Amino acid sequence: MTLREVERYARSQGYDGCEHAGEWNGFDVYEPTIADIPPGEFVCTGPPLVILVSGDDARMSTPDEAFAVLDSLYPTEEDE
């Protein structure tokens, strides 16, 4: 799946786009993005869901998958 196709999927889910974050459990992981957020502000939309892509299929993660991806891609000192 091309980046343009993943971005189209992200927009279909209500986001403005996405950025590739890495790989996890055989999936390419994309973080959905929201434009026009003022500097220093954040948007709380719920669990930090990510887009999981495998081949030509894209889907939103489950909350459990999202937290597993965070732990894998962004380990804290506690995780190491």
PDB file of C-alpha atoms in Angstrom:
ATOM      1  CA  MET A   1       0.000   0.000   0.000  1.00  0.00           C
ATOM      2  CA  THR A   2       1.420   3.385  -0.941  1.00  0.00           C
ATOM      3  CA  LEU A   3       1.694   6.333   1.437  1.00  0.00           C
ATOM      4  CA  ARG A   4      -0.976   8.132  -0.602  1.00  0.00           C
ATOM      5  CA  GLU A   5      -3.368   5.198  -0.092  1.00  0.00           C
ATOM      6  CA  VAL A   6      -2.651   5.125   3.650  1.00  0.00           C
ATOM      7  CA  GLU A   7      -3.224   8.897   3.840  1.00  0.00           C
ATOM      8  CA  ARG A   8      -6.543   8.427   2.023  1.00  0.00           C
ATOM      9  CA  TYR A   9      -7.500   5.780   4.596  1.00  0.00           C
ATOM     10  CA  ALA A  10      -6.502   8.157   7.425  1.00  0.00           C
ATOM     11  CA  ARG A  11      -8.737  10.886   5.972  1.00  0.00           C
ATOM     12  CA  SER A  12     -11.621   8.390   5.718  1.00  0.00           C
ATOM     13  CA  GLN A  13     -11.238   7.890   9.473  1.00  0.00           C
ATOM     14  CA  GLY A  14     -11.465  11.630  10.222  1.00  0.00           C
ATOM     15  CA  TYR A  15      -7.764  12.532  10.302  1.00  0.00           C
ATOM     16  CA  ASP A  16      -5.889  14.945   8.046  1.00  0.00           C
ATOM     17  CA  GLY A  17      -3.103  12.523   7.172  1.00  0.00           C
ATOM     18  CA  CYS A  18      -0.514  10.248   8.737  1.00  0.00           C
ATOM     19  CA  GLU A  19       3.188   9.721   9.294  1.00  0.00           C
ATOM     20  CA  HIS A  20       5.089   6.442   9.143  1.00  0.00           C
ATOM     21  CA  ALA A  21       6.193   5.517  12.671  1.00  0.00           C
ATOM     22  CA  GLY A  22       7.909   2.177  12.148  1.00  0.00           C
ATOM     23  CA  GLU A  23       7.106  -1.506  12.102  1.00  0.00           C
ATOM     24  CA  TRP A  24       5.404  -3.710  14.659  1.00  0.00           C
ATOM     25  CA  ASN A  25       4.458  -7.413  14.504  1.00  0.00           C
ATOM     26  CA  GLY A  26       4.671  -7.503  10.717  1.00  0.00           C
ATOM     27  CA  PHE A  27       2.669  -4.290  10.220  1.00  0.00           C
ATOM     28  CA  ASP A  28       3.800  -0.916   8.959  1.00  0.00           C
ATOM     29  CA  VAL A  29       2.624   1.528  11.624  1.00  0.00           C
ATOM     30  CA  TYR A  30       1.338   5.002  10.773  1.00  0.00           C
ATOM     31  CA  GLU A  31       0.401   7.666  13.292  1.00  0.00           C
ATOM     32  CA  PRO A  32      -2.705   9.601  12.219  1.00  0.00           C
ATOM     33  CA  THR A  33      -2.295  13.390  12.196  1.00  0.00           C
ATOM     34  CA  ILE A  34      -4.629  16.301  12.810  1.00  0.00           C
ATOM     35  CA  ALA A  35      -3.731  19.641  11.219  1.00  0.00           C
ATOM     36  CA  ASP A  36      -4.213  23.106  12.636  1.00  0.00           C
ATOM     37  CA  ILE A  37      -3.420  22.331  16.267  1.00  0.00           C
ATOM     38  CA  PRO A  38      -1.871  25.454  17.839  1.00  0.00           C
ATOM     39  CA  PRO A  39       1.671  25.030  19.209  1.00  0.00           C
ATOM     40  CA  GLY A  40       1.647  23.720  22.768  1.00  0.00           C
ATOM     41  CA  GLU A  41      -1.915  22.407  22.429  1.00  0.00           C
ATOM     42  CA  PHE A  42      -3.023  18.819  22.089  1.00  0.00           C
ATOM     43  CA  VAL A  43      -6.201  17.016  21.153  1.00  0.00           C
ATOM     44  CA  CYS A  44      -7.452  14.220  23.375  1.00  0.00           C
ATOM     45  CA  THR A  45      -9.502  11.916  21.175  1.00  0.00           C
ATOM     46  CA  GLY A  46      -9.234   8.720  23.191  1.00  0.00           C
ATOM     47  CA  PRO A  47      -6.675   5.920  23.081  1.00  0.00           C
ATOM     48  CA  PRO A  48      -3.630   6.635  20.883  1.00  0.00           C
ATOM     49  CA  LEU A  49      -4.834   4.495  17.982  1.00  0.00           C
ATOM     50  CA  VAL A  50      -2.522   3.931  15.030  1.00  0.00           C
ATOM     51  CA  ILE A  51      -3.051   2.711  11.488  1.00  0.00           C
ATOM     52  CA  LEU A  52      -1.759  -0.806  10.879  1.00  0.00           C
ATOM     53  CA  VAL A  53      -0.922  -1.725   7.272  1.00  0.00           C
ATOM     54  CA  SER A  54      -0.190  -5.191   5.953  1.00  0.00           C
ATOM     55  CA  GLY A  55       0.064  -5.609   2.190  1.00  0.00           C
ATOM     56  CA  ASP A  56      -2.930  -3.849   0.650  1.00  0.00           C
ATOM     57  CA  ASP A  57      -4.963  -3.795   3.880  1.00  0.00           C
ATOM     58  CA  ALA A  58      -5.137  -0.900   6.346  1.00  0.00           C
ATOM     59  CA  ARG A  59      -7.053  -0.783   9.601  1.00  0.00           C
ATOM     60  CA  MET A  60      -7.179   1.123  12.846  1.00  0.00           C
ATOM     61  CA  SER A  61      -5.563  -0.633  15.775  1.00  0.00           C
ATOM     62  CA  THR A  62      -7.465  -1.780  18.797  1.00  0.00           C
ATOM     63  CA  PRO A  63      -6.698   0.079  22.038  1.00  0.00           C
ATOM     64  CA  ASP A  64      -4.634  -2.910  23.260  1.00  0.00           C
ATOM     65  CA  GLU A  65      -2.629  -2.954  20.018  1.00  0.00           C
ATOM     66  CA  ALA A  66      -2.091   0.814  20.227  1.00  0.00           C
ATOM     67  CA  PHE A  67      -0.533   0.573  23.679  1.00  0.00           C
ATOM     68  CA  ALA A  68       1.604  -2.422  22.596  1.00  0.00           C
ATOM     69  CA  VAL A  69       2.852  -0.386  19.620  1.00  0.00           C
ATOM     70  CA  LEU A  70       3.698   2.543  21.913  1.00  0.00           C
ATOM     71  CA  ASP A  71       5.627   0.244  24.237  1.00  0.00           C
ATOM     72  CA  SER A  72       7.512  -1.262  21.289  1.00  0.00           C
ATOM     73  CA  LEU A  73       8.289   1.875  19.286  1.00  0.00           C
ATOM     74  CA  TYR A  74       8.758   4.293  22.196  1.00  0.00           C
ATOM     75  CA  PRO A  75      10.119   2.317  25.157  1.00  0.00           C
ATOM     76  CA  THR A  76      10.532   4.078  28.465  1.00  0.00           C
ATOM     77  CA  GLU A  77      13.286   3.415  30.989  1.00  0.00           C
ATOM     78  CA  GLU A  78      10.808   1.199  32.853  1.00  0.00           C
ATOM     79  CA  ASP A  79      10.359  -0.953  29.725  1.00  0.00           C
ATOM     80  CA  GLU A  80      14.086  -1.490  29.165  1.00  0.00           C
TER      81      GLU A  80
END
